[in-house]
mmCIF file of C-alpha atoms in Angstrom:
data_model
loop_
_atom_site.group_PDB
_atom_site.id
_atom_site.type_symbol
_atom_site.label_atom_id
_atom_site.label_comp_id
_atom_site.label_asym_id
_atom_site.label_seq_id
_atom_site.Cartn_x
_atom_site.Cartn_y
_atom_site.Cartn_z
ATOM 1 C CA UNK N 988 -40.700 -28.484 -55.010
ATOM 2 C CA UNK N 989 -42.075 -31.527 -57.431
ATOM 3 C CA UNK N 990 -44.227 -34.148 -55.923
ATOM 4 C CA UNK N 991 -43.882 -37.501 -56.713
ATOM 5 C CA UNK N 992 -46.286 -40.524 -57.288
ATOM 6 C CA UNK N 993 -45.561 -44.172 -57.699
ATOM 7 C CA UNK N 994 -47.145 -47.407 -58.700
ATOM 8 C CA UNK N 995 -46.470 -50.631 -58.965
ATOM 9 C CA UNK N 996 -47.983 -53.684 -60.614
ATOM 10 C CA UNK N 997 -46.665 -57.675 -60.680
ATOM 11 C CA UNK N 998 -47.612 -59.125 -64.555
ATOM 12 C CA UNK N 999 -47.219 -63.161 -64.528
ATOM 13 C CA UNK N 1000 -44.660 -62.151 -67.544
ATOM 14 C CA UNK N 1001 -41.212 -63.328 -67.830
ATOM 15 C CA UNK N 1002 -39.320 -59.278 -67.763
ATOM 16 C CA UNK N 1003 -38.154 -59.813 -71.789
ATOM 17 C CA UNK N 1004 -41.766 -60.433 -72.572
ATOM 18 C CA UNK N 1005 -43.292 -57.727 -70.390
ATOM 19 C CA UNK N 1006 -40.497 -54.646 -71.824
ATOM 20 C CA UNK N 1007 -41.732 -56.447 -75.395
ATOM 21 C CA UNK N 1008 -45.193 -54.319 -74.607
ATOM 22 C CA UNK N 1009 -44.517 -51.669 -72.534
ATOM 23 C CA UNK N 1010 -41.224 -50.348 -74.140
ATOM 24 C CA UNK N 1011 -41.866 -48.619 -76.830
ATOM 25 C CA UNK N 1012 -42.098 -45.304 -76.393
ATOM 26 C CA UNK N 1013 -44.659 -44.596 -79.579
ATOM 27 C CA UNK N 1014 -46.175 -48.081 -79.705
ATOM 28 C CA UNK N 1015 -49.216 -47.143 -76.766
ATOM 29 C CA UNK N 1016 -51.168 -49.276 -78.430
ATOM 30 C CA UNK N 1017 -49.595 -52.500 -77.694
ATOM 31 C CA UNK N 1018 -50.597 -52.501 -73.808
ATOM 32 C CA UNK N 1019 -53.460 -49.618 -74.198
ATOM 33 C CA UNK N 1020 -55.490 -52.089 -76.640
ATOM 34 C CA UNK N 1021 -56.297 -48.154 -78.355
ATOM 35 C CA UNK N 1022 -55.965 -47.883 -81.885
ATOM 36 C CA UNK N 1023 -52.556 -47.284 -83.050
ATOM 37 C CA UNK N 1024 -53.200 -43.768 -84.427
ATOM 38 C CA UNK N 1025 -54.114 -42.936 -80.879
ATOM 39 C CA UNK N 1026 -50.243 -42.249 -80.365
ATOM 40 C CA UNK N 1027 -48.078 -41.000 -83.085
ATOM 41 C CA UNK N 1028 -44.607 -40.391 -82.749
ATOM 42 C CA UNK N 1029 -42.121 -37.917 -84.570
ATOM 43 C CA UNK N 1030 -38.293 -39.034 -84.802
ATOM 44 C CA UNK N 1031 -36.452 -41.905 -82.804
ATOM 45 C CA UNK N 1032 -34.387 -42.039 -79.699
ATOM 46 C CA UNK N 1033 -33.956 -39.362 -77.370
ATOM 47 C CA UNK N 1034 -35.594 -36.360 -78.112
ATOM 48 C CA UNK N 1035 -38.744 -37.896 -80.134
ATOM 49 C CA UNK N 1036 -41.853 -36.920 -79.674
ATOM 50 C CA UNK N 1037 -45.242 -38.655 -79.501
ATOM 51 C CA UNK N 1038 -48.565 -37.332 -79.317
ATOM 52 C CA UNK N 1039 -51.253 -39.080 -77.410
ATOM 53 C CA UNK N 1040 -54.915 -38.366 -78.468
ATOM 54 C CA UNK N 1041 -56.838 -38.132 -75.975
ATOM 55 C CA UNK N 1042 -60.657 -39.902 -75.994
ATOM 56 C CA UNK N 1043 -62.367 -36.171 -75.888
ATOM 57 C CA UNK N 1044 -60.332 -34.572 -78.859
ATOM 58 C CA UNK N 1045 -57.536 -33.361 -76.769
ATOM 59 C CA UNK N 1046 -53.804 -33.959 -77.046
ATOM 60 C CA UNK N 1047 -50.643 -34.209 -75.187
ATOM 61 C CA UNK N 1048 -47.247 -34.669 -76.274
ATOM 62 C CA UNK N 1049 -44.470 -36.330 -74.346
ATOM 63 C CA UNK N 1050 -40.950 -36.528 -75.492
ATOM 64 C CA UNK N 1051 -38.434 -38.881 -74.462
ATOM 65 C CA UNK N 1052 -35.632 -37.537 -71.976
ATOM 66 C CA UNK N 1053 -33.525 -41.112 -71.258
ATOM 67 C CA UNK N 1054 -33.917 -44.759 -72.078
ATOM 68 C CA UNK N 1055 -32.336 -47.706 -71.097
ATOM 69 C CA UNK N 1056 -32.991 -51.489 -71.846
ATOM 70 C CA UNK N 1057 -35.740 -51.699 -69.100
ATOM 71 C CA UNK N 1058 -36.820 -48.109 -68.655
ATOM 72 C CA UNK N 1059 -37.377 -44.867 -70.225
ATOM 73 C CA UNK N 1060 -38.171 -41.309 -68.910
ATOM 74 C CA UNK N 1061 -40.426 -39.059 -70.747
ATOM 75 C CA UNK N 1062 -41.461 -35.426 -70.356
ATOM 76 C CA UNK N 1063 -45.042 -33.457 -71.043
ATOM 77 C CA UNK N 1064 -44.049 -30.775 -73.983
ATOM 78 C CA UNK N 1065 -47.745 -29.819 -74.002
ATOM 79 C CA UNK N 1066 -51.198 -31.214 -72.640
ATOM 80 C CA UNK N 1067 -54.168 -29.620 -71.276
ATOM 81 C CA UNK N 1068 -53.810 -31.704 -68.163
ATOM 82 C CA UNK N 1069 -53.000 -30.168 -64.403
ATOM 83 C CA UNK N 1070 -49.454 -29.378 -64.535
ATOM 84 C CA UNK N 1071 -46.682 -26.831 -65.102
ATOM 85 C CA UNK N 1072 -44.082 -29.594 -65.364
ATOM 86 C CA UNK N 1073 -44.345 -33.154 -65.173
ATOM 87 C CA UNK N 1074 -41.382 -36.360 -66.142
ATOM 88 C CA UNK N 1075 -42.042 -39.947 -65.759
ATOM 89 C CA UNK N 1076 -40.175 -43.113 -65.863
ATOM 90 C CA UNK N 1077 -42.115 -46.367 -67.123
ATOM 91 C CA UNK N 1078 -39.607 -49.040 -66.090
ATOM 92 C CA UNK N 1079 -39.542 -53.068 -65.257
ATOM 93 C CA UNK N 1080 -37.396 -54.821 -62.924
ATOM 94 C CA UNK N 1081 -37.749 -59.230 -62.399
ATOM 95 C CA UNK N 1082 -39.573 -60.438 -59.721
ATOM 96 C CA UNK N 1083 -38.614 -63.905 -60.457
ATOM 97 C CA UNK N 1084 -38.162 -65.576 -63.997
ATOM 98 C CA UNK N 1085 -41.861 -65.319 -64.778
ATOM 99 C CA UNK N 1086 -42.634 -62.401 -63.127
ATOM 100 C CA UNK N 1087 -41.820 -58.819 -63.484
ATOM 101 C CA UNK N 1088 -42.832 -55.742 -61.819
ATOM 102 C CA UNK N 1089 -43.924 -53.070 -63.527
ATOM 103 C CA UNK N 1090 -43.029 -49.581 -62.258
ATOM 104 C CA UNK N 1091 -44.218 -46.047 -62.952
ATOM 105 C CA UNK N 1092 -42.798 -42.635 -61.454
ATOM 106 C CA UNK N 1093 -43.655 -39.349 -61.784
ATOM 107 C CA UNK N 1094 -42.463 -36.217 -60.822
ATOM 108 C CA UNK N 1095 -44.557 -33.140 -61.287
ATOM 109 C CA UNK N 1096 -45.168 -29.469 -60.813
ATOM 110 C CA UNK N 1097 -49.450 -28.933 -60.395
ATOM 111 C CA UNK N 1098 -51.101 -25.870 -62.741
ATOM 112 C CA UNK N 1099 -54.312 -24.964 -61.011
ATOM 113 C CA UNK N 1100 -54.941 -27.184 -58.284
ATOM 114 C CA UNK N 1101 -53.500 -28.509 -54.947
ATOM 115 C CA UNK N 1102 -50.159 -30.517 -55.065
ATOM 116 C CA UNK N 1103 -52.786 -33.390 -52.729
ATOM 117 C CA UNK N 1104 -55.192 -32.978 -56.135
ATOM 118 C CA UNK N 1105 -52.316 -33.376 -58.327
ATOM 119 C CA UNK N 1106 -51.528 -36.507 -56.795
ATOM 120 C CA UNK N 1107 -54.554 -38.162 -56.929
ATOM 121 C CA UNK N 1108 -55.461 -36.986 -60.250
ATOM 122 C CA UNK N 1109 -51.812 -38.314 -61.139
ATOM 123 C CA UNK N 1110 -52.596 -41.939 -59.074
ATOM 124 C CA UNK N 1111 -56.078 -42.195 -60.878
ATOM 125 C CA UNK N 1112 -54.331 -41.784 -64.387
ATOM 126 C CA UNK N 1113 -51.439 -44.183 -63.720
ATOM 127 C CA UNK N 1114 -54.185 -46.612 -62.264
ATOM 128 C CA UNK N 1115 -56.559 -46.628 -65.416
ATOM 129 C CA UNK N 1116 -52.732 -47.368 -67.147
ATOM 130 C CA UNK N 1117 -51.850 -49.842 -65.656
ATOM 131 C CA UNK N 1118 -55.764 -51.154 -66.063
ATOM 132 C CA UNK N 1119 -55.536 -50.534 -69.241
ATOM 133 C CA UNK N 1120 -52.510 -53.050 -69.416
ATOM 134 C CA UNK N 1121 -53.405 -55.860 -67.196
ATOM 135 C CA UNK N 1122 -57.038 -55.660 -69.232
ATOM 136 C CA UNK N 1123 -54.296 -55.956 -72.390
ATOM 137 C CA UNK N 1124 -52.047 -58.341 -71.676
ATOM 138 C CA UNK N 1125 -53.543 -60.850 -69.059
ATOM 139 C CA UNK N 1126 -56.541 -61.295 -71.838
ATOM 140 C CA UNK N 1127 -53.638 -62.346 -74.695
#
């Protein structure tokens, strides 16, 4: 059985603007503020990779399962991190027409620890994310 995490943020963006940041699958850097060869990616559409390196010399590579205009879904090919499997979906839905909510979902299978330690290890990462973009874009 996969256990799930969510969260949720509100950016004072209009939804156009917000997706213009966060939807590019191999473009981490735009929200991140990390270098750009922090994430490189290998191919386009579905089915490209991109490989996130990490701050400590590690790696993980996610590719991407399903996109649409306001959302994609991405899987973990390889990492070092806590799980067997893991798939995500980054998406963005209007609040109002200068706000947009920004979600992010994962599903995931823990390697090593508790499903309860998976899920807050999961919750801490998607909150220093989601840090990482508000830091980002509400300082543009």
């Amino acid at each position: 059985m996969m256990a799930t995490v969510t969260a949720e943020y509100v950016f004072a963006l209009p939804l156009a603007a917000l997706w213009a940041i966060l939807g590019d699958f191999g473009k981490t850097g735009k929200w991140s503020g990390r270098p750009d060869e922090a994430c490189v990616q290998e191919g386009e559409g579905i089915g490209a990779l991109r490989t996130l390196h990490l701050g400590d010399g590690r790696q993980v590579v996610d590719r991407l399962e399903a996109q649409t205009p306001t959302s994609y879904t991405y899987s973990i090919v390889t990492s070092p991190l806590p799980y067997a499997s893991y798939r995500a979906t980054m998406a963005v839905e209007p609040v109002d027409a200068a706000n947009t909510r920004f979600i992010w979902t994962g599903e995931f299978e823990p390697a090593g620890i508790t499903e309860e330690e998976a899920a807050a290890f999961t919750r801490s990462i998607y909150a220093m994310g989601i840090g990482m973009m508000r830091k980002t874009i509400e300082s543009a």
